[in-house]
């Protein structure tokens, strides 16, 4: 299963979360990421896709082949939803805090697993999370 670079993939069910993992693994391998870095990116993507579905009411993921400022190849993932947004971004990014029944590792865990992490959210305006992983 592949999604061409730049094309959006819907996240509207738990089955879509599984498909996100498959698509991200294929993109990471194609970009030349090591097996360890592929696993880190897939784990982060799984957490972010689950958040998009569970907290954002569904949304989409875009996979991009990317080149860093230093010329390294990699994969950039952009997760978007039009859900309620994150009321307290700083709190949501702190380890151990959870808005539900989880362990509170989703956003901070994804941030630690990736080389780049960006989050934009506003109350009532949805959330966008962008992550990237680069070859070593």
mmCIF file with all atom_site columns, C-alpha atoms in Angstrom:
data_model
loop_
_atom_site.group_PDB
_atom_site.id
_atom_site.type_symbol
_atom_site.label_atom_id
_atom_site.label_alt_id
_atom_site.label_comp_id
_atom_site.label_asym_id
_atom_site.label_entity_id
_atom_site.label_seq_id
_atom_site.pdbx_PDB_ins_code
_atom_site.Cartn_x
_atom_site.Cartn_y
_atom_site.Cartn_z
_atom_site.occupancy
_atom_site.B_iso_or_equiv
_atom_site.pdbx_formal_charge
_atom_site.auth_seq_id
_atom_site.auth_comp_id
_atom_site.auth_asym_id
_atom_site.auth_atom_id
_atom_site.pdbx_PDB_model_num
ATOM 1   C CA . UNK A 1 1   ? 0.000   0.000  0.000  1.00 0.00 ? 1   UNK A CA 1
ATOM 2   C CA . UNK A 1 2   ? 1.473   3.338  -1.005 1.00 0.00 ? 2   UNK A CA 1
ATOM 3   C CA . UNK A 1 3   ? 0.365   6.918  -1.027 1.00 0.00 ? 3   UNK A CA 1
ATOM 4   C CA . UNK A 1 4   ? 2.178   9.127  -3.537 1.00 0.00 ? 4   UNK A CA 1
ATOM 5   C CA . UNK A 1 5   ? 4.284   11.844 -1.954 1.00 0.00 ? 5   UNK A CA 1
ATOM 6   C CA . UNK A 1 6   ? 2.154   14.858 -1.129 1.00 0.00 ? 6   UNK A CA 1
ATOM 7   C CA . UNK A 1 7   ? -1.181  13.074 -1.402 1.00 0.00 ? 7   UNK A CA 1
ATOM 8   C CA . UNK A 1 8   ? -3.493  13.161 1.611  1.00 0.00 ? 8   UNK A CA 1
ATOM 9   C CA . UNK A 1 9   ? -4.730  9.997  3.237  1.00 0.00 ? 9   UNK A CA 1
ATOM 10  C CA . UNK A 1 10  ? -7.969  10.188 5.256  1.00 0.00 ? 10  UNK A CA 1
ATOM 11  C CA . UNK A 1 11  ? -8.005  9.159  8.901  1.00 0.00 ? 11  UNK A CA 1
ATOM 12  C CA . UNK A 1 12  ? -11.632 8.391  9.728  1.00 0.00 ? 12  UNK A CA 1
ATOM 13  C CA . UNK A 1 13  ? -11.496 4.971  11.419 1.00 0.00 ? 13  UNK A CA 1
ATOM 14  C CA . UNK A 1 14  ? -9.245  2.694  13.420 1.00 0.00 ? 14  UNK A CA 1
ATOM 15  C CA . UNK A 1 15  ? -8.572  0.804  10.165 1.00 0.00 ? 15  UNK A CA 1
ATOM 16  C CA . UNK A 1 16  ? -7.128  4.028  8.754  1.00 0.00 ? 16  UNK A CA 1
ATOM 17  C CA . UNK A 1 17  ? -4.694  4.184  11.683 1.00 0.00 ? 17  UNK A CA 1
ATOM 18  C CA . UNK A 1 18  ? -3.403  0.746  10.625 1.00 0.00 ? 18  UNK A CA 1
ATOM 19  C CA . UNK A 1 19  ? -3.095  1.956  7.015  1.00 0.00 ? 19  UNK A CA 1
ATOM 20  C CA . UNK A 1 20  ? -1.136  5.023  8.194  1.00 0.00 ? 20  UNK A CA 1
ATOM 21  C CA . UNK A 1 21  ? 1.462   2.726  9.750  1.00 0.00 ? 21  UNK A CA 1
ATOM 22  C CA . UNK A 1 22  ? 1.769   0.716  6.527  1.00 0.00 ? 22  UNK A CA 1
ATOM 23  C CA . UNK A 1 23  ? 2.085   3.799  4.311  1.00 0.00 ? 23  UNK A CA 1
ATOM 24  C CA . UNK A 1 24  ? 4.618   5.471  6.607  1.00 0.00 ? 24  UNK A CA 1
ATOM 25  C CA . UNK A 1 25  ? 6.764   2.334  6.845  1.00 0.00 ? 25  UNK A CA 1
ATOM 26  C CA . UNK A 1 26  ? 6.873   2.076  3.043  1.00 0.00 ? 26  UNK A CA 1
ATOM 27  C CA . UNK A 1 27  ? 7.735   5.779  2.664  1.00 0.00 ? 27  UNK A CA 1
ATOM 28  C CA . UNK A 1 28  ? 10.446  5.581  5.330  1.00 0.00 ? 28  UNK A CA 1
ATOM 29  C CA . UNK A 1 29  ? 12.035  2.544  3.684  1.00 0.00 ? 29  UNK A CA 1
ATOM 30  C CA . UNK A 1 30  ? 11.889  4.194  0.249  1.00 0.00 ? 30  UNK A CA 1
ATOM 31  C CA . UNK A 1 31  ? 13.605  7.291  1.675  1.00 0.00 ? 31  UNK A CA 1
ATOM 32  C CA . UNK A 1 32  ? 16.474  5.160  2.978  1.00 0.00 ? 32  UNK A CA 1
ATOM 33  C CA . UNK A 1 33  ? 15.812  5.468  6.701  1.00 0.00 ? 33  UNK A CA 1
ATOM 34  C CA . UNK A 1 34  ? 17.434  2.774  8.842  1.00 0.00 ? 34  UNK A CA 1
ATOM 35  C CA . UNK A 1 35  ? 15.192  0.089  10.322 1.00 0.00 ? 35  UNK A CA 1
ATOM 36  C CA . UNK A 1 36  ? 15.451  1.768  13.739 1.00 0.00 ? 36  UNK A CA 1
ATOM 37  C CA . UNK A 1 37  ? 14.461  5.161  12.299 1.00 0.00 ? 37  UNK A CA 1
ATOM 38  C CA . UNK A 1 38  ? 11.654  3.564  10.279 1.00 0.00 ? 38  UNK A CA 1
ATOM 39  C CA . UNK A 1 39  ? 10.292  2.080  13.510 1.00 0.00 ? 39  UNK A CA 1
ATOM 40  C CA . UNK A 1 40  ? 10.562  5.415  15.327 1.00 0.00 ? 40  UNK A CA 1
ATOM 41  C CA . UNK A 1 41  ? 8.696   7.232  12.558 1.00 0.00 ? 41  UNK A CA 1
ATOM 42  C CA . UNK A 1 42  ? 6.004   4.543  12.312 1.00 0.00 ? 42  UNK A CA 1
ATOM 43  C CA . UNK A 1 43  ? 5.507   4.653  16.088 1.00 0.00 ? 43  UNK A CA 1
ATOM 44  C CA . UNK A 1 44  ? 5.173   8.442  16.059 1.00 0.00 ? 44  UNK A CA 1
ATOM 45  C CA . UNK A 1 45  ? 2.787   8.285  13.081 1.00 0.00 ? 45  UNK A CA 1
ATOM 46  C CA . UNK A 1 46  ? 0.657   5.683  14.835 1.00 0.00 ? 46  UNK A CA 1
ATOM 47  C CA . UNK A 1 47  ? 0.302   7.907  17.909 1.00 0.00 ? 47  UNK A CA 1
ATOM 48  C CA . UNK A 1 48  ? -0.492  10.988 15.835 1.00 0.00 ? 48  UNK A CA 1
ATOM 49  C CA . UNK A 1 49  ? -2.995  9.146  13.639 1.00 0.00 ? 49  UNK A CA 1
ATOM 50  C CA . UNK A 1 50  ? -4.738  7.781  16.717 1.00 0.00 ? 50  UNK A CA 1
ATOM 51  C CA . UNK A 1 51  ? -4.909  11.298 18.192 1.00 0.00 ? 51  UNK A CA 1
ATOM 52  C CA . UNK A 1 52  ? -6.258  12.647 14.900 1.00 0.00 ? 52  UNK A CA 1
ATOM 53  C CA . UNK A 1 53  ? -9.000  10.035 14.929 1.00 0.00 ? 53  UNK A CA 1
ATOM 54  C CA . UNK A 1 54  ? -9.806  9.913  18.651 1.00 0.00 ? 54  UNK A CA 1
ATOM 55  C CA . UNK A 1 55  ? -9.421  13.558 19.661 1.00 0.00 ? 55  UNK A CA 1
ATOM 56  C CA . UNK A 1 56  ? -9.790  15.436 16.382 1.00 0.00 ? 56  UNK A CA 1
ATOM 57  C CA . UNK A 1 57  ? -12.811 13.521 15.124 1.00 0.00 ? 57  UNK A CA 1
ATOM 58  C CA . UNK A 1 58  ? -10.852 12.324 12.092 1.00 0.00 ? 58  UNK A CA 1
ATOM 59  C CA . UNK A 1 59  ? -8.732  14.178 9.610  1.00 0.00 ? 59  UNK A CA 1
ATOM 60  C CA . UNK A 1 60  ? -5.921  13.417 7.207  1.00 0.00 ? 60  UNK A CA 1
ATOM 61  C CA . UNK A 1 61  ? -2.221  12.665 6.905  1.00 0.00 ? 61  UNK A CA 1
ATOM 62  C CA . UNK A 1 62  ? 0.039   13.855 4.122  1.00 0.00 ? 62  UNK A CA 1
ATOM 63  C CA . UNK A 1 63  ? 3.332   12.038 3.472  1.00 0.00 ? 63  UNK A CA 1
ATOM 64  C CA . UNK A 1 64  ? 6.129   13.981 1.792  1.00 0.00 ? 64  UNK A CA 1
ATOM 65  C CA . UNK A 1 65  ? 9.564   12.926 0.688  1.00 0.00 ? 65  UNK A CA 1
ATOM 66  C CA . UNK A 1 66  ? 11.751  15.727 1.896  1.00 0.00 ? 66  UNK A CA 1
ATOM 67  C CA . UNK A 1 67  ? 15.293  17.029 1.770  1.00 0.00 ? 67  UNK A CA 1
ATOM 68  C CA . UNK A 1 68  ? 16.726  18.742 4.816  1.00 0.00 ? 68  UNK A CA 1
ATOM 69  C CA . UNK A 1 69  ? 18.772  21.929 4.826  1.00 0.00 ? 69  UNK A CA 1
ATOM 70  C CA . UNK A 1 70  ? 21.893  19.781 5.131  1.00 0.00 ? 70  UNK A CA 1
ATOM 71  C CA . UNK A 1 71  ? 20.908  17.715 2.071  1.00 0.00 ? 71  UNK A CA 1
ATOM 72  C CA . UNK A 1 72  ? 19.826  14.622 3.976  1.00 0.00 ? 72  UNK A CA 1
ATOM 73  C CA . UNK A 1 73  ? 16.793  12.769 2.651  1.00 0.00 ? 73  UNK A CA 1
ATOM 74  C CA . UNK A 1 74  ? 13.839  11.989 4.817  1.00 0.00 ? 74  UNK A CA 1
ATOM 75  C CA . UNK A 1 75  ? 10.105  11.846 5.308  1.00 0.00 ? 75  UNK A CA 1
ATOM 76  C CA . UNK A 1 76  ? 7.806   14.611 6.518  1.00 0.00 ? 76  UNK A CA 1
ATOM 77  C CA . UNK A 1 77  ? 4.327   13.795 7.823  1.00 0.00 ? 77  UNK A CA 1
ATOM 78  C CA . UNK A 1 78  ? 1.571   16.351 8.274  1.00 0.00 ? 78  UNK A CA 1
ATOM 79  C CA . UNK A 1 79  ? -1.492  15.392 10.344 1.00 0.00 ? 79  UNK A CA 1
ATOM 80  C CA . UNK A 1 80  ? -4.515  17.705 10.241 1.00 0.00 ? 80  UNK A CA 1
ATOM 81  C CA . UNK A 1 81  ? -7.938  17.699 11.798 1.00 0.00 ? 81  UNK A CA 1
ATOM 82  C CA . UNK A 1 82  ? -10.756 20.186 12.250 1.00 0.00 ? 82  UNK A CA 1
ATOM 83  C CA . UNK A 1 83  ? -11.604 19.052 15.762 1.00 0.00 ? 83  UNK A CA 1
ATOM 84  C CA . UNK A 1 84  ? -11.891 21.092 18.939 1.00 0.00 ? 84  UNK A CA 1
ATOM 85  C CA . UNK A 1 85  ? -8.192  21.941 19.055 1.00 0.00 ? 85  UNK A CA 1
ATOM 86  C CA . UNK A 1 86  ? -5.903  21.607 22.051 1.00 0.00 ? 86  UNK A CA 1
ATOM 87  C CA . UNK A 1 87  ? -6.845  23.947 24.882 1.00 0.00 ? 87  UNK A CA 1
ATOM 88  C CA . UNK A 1 88  ? -3.415  23.897 26.558 1.00 0.00 ? 88  UNK A CA 1
ATOM 89  C CA . UNK A 1 89  ? -0.630  22.958 24.116 1.00 0.00 ? 89  UNK A CA 1
ATOM 90  C CA . UNK A 1 90  ? 2.142   23.199 26.719 1.00 0.00 ? 90  UNK A CA 1
ATOM 91  C CA . UNK A 1 91  ? 0.286   20.817 29.010 1.00 0.00 ? 91  UNK A CA 1
ATOM 92  C CA . UNK A 1 92  ? -0.485  18.429 26.142 1.00 0.00 ? 92  UNK A CA 1
ATOM 93  C CA . UNK A 1 93  ? 3.232   18.303 25.297 1.00 0.00 ? 93  UNK A CA 1
ATOM 94  C CA . UNK A 1 94  ? 4.249   17.431 28.858 1.00 0.00 ? 94  UNK A CA 1
ATOM 95  C CA . UNK A 1 95  ? 4.901   13.758 29.565 1.00 0.00 ? 95  UNK A CA 1
ATOM 96  C CA . UNK A 1 96  ? 2.323   12.021 31.691 1.00 0.00 ? 96  UNK A CA 1
ATOM 97  C CA . UNK A 1 97  ? -0.602  14.345 30.995 1.00 0.00 ? 97  UNK A CA 1
ATOM 98  C CA . UNK A 1 98  ? -3.519  12.763 29.195 1.00 0.00 ? 98  UNK A CA 1
ATOM 99  C CA . UNK A 1 99  ? -6.826  14.180 28.042 1.00 0.00 ? 99  UNK A CA 1
ATOM 100 C CA . UNK A 1 100 ? -8.326  10.702 28.208 1.00 0.00 ? 100 UNK A CA 1
ATOM 101 C CA . UNK A 1 101 ? -7.403  7.264  29.432 1.00 0.00 ? 101 UNK A CA 1
ATOM 102 C CA . UNK A 1 102 ? -4.011  7.060  27.717 1.00 0.00 ? 102 UNK A CA 1
ATOM 103 C CA . UNK A 1 103 ? -0.561  7.147  29.248 1.00 0.00 ? 103 UNK A CA 1
ATOM 104 C CA . UNK A 1 104 ? 0.108   10.716 28.175 1.00 0.00 ? 104 UNK A CA 1
ATOM 105 C CA . UNK A 1 105 ? 2.901   9.702  25.806 1.00 0.00 ? 105 UNK A CA 1
ATOM 106 C CA . UNK A 1 106 ? 1.278   10.496 22.435 1.00 0.00 ? 106 UNK A CA 1
ATOM 107 C CA . UNK A 1 107 ? 2.430   14.028 21.598 1.00 0.00 ? 107 UNK A CA 1
ATOM 108 C CA . UNK A 1 108 ? 5.575   14.136 23.769 1.00 0.00 ? 108 UNK A CA 1
ATOM 109 C CA . UNK A 1 109 ? 6.495   10.629 22.615 1.00 0.00 ? 109 UNK A CA 1
ATOM 110 C CA . UNK A 1 110 ? 6.081   11.573 18.950 1.00 0.00 ? 110 UNK A CA 1
ATOM 111 C CA . UNK A 1 111 ? 8.197   14.677 19.530 1.00 0.00 ? 111 UNK A CA 1
ATOM 112 C CA . UNK A 1 112 ? 11.010  12.578 21.046 1.00 0.00 ? 112 UNK A CA 1
ATOM 113 C CA . UNK A 1 113 ? 10.917  9.987  18.262 1.00 0.00 ? 113 UNK A CA 1
ATOM 114 C CA . UNK A 1 114 ? 11.255  12.491 15.410 1.00 0.00 ? 114 UNK A CA 1
ATOM 115 C CA . UNK A 1 115 ? 13.997  14.858 14.304 1.00 0.00 ? 115 UNK A CA 1
ATOM 116 C CA . UNK A 1 116 ? 11.551  17.731 13.758 1.00 0.00 ? 116 UNK A CA 1
ATOM 117 C CA . UNK A 1 117 ? 8.218   18.411 15.439 1.00 0.00 ? 117 UNK A CA 1
ATOM 118 C CA . UNK A 1 118 ? 5.753   21.242 14.990 1.00 0.00 ? 118 UNK A CA 1
ATOM 119 C CA . UNK A 1 119 ? 2.276   21.724 16.409 1.00 0.00 ? 119 UNK A CA 1
ATOM 120 C CA . UNK A 1 120 ? -0.319  24.364 15.638 1.00 0.00 ? 120 UNK A CA 1
ATOM 121 C CA . UNK A 1 121 ? -3.682  24.281 17.347 1.00 0.00 ? 121 UNK A CA 1
ATOM 122 C CA . UNK A 1 122 ? -6.420  26.686 18.298 1.00 0.00 ? 122 UNK A CA 1
ATOM 123 C CA . UNK A 1 123 ? -9.579  26.172 20.276 1.00 0.00 ? 123 UNK A CA 1
ATOM 124 C CA . UNK A 1 124 ? -12.360 25.283 17.851 1.00 0.00 ? 124 UNK A CA 1
ATOM 125 C CA . UNK A 1 125 ? -9.992  25.536 14.896 1.00 0.00 ? 125 UNK A CA 1
ATOM 126 C CA . UNK A 1 126 ? -8.419  22.114 14.676 1.00 0.00 ? 126 UNK A CA 1
ATOM 127 C CA . UNK A 1 127 ? -4.851  20.923 14.983 1.00 0.00 ? 127 UNK A CA 1
ATOM 128 C CA . UNK A 1 128 ? -1.913  20.420 12.633 1.00 0.00 ? 128 UNK A CA 1
ATOM 129 C CA . UNK A 1 129 ? 1.100   18.365 13.678 1.00 0.00 ? 129 UNK A CA 1
ATOM 130 C CA . UNK A 1 130 ? 4.143   18.147 11.414 1.00 0.00 ? 130 UNK A CA 1
ATOM 131 C CA . UNK A 1 131 ? 7.003   15.714 12.036 1.00 0.00 ? 131 UNK A CA 1
ATOM 132 C CA . UNK A 1 132 ? 10.076  14.733 10.046 1.00 0.00 ? 132 UNK A CA 1
ATOM 133 C CA . UNK A 1 133 ? 12.715  12.031 10.262 1.00 0.00 ? 133 UNK A CA 1
ATOM 134 C CA . UNK A 1 134 ? 16.033  12.299 8.368  1.00 0.00 ? 134 UNK A CA 1
ATOM 135 C CA . UNK A 1 135 ? 18.554  9.731  7.194  1.00 0.00 ? 135 UNK A CA 1
ATOM 136 C CA . UNK A 1 136 ? 21.708  9.452  9.319  1.00 0.00 ? 136 UNK A CA 1
#
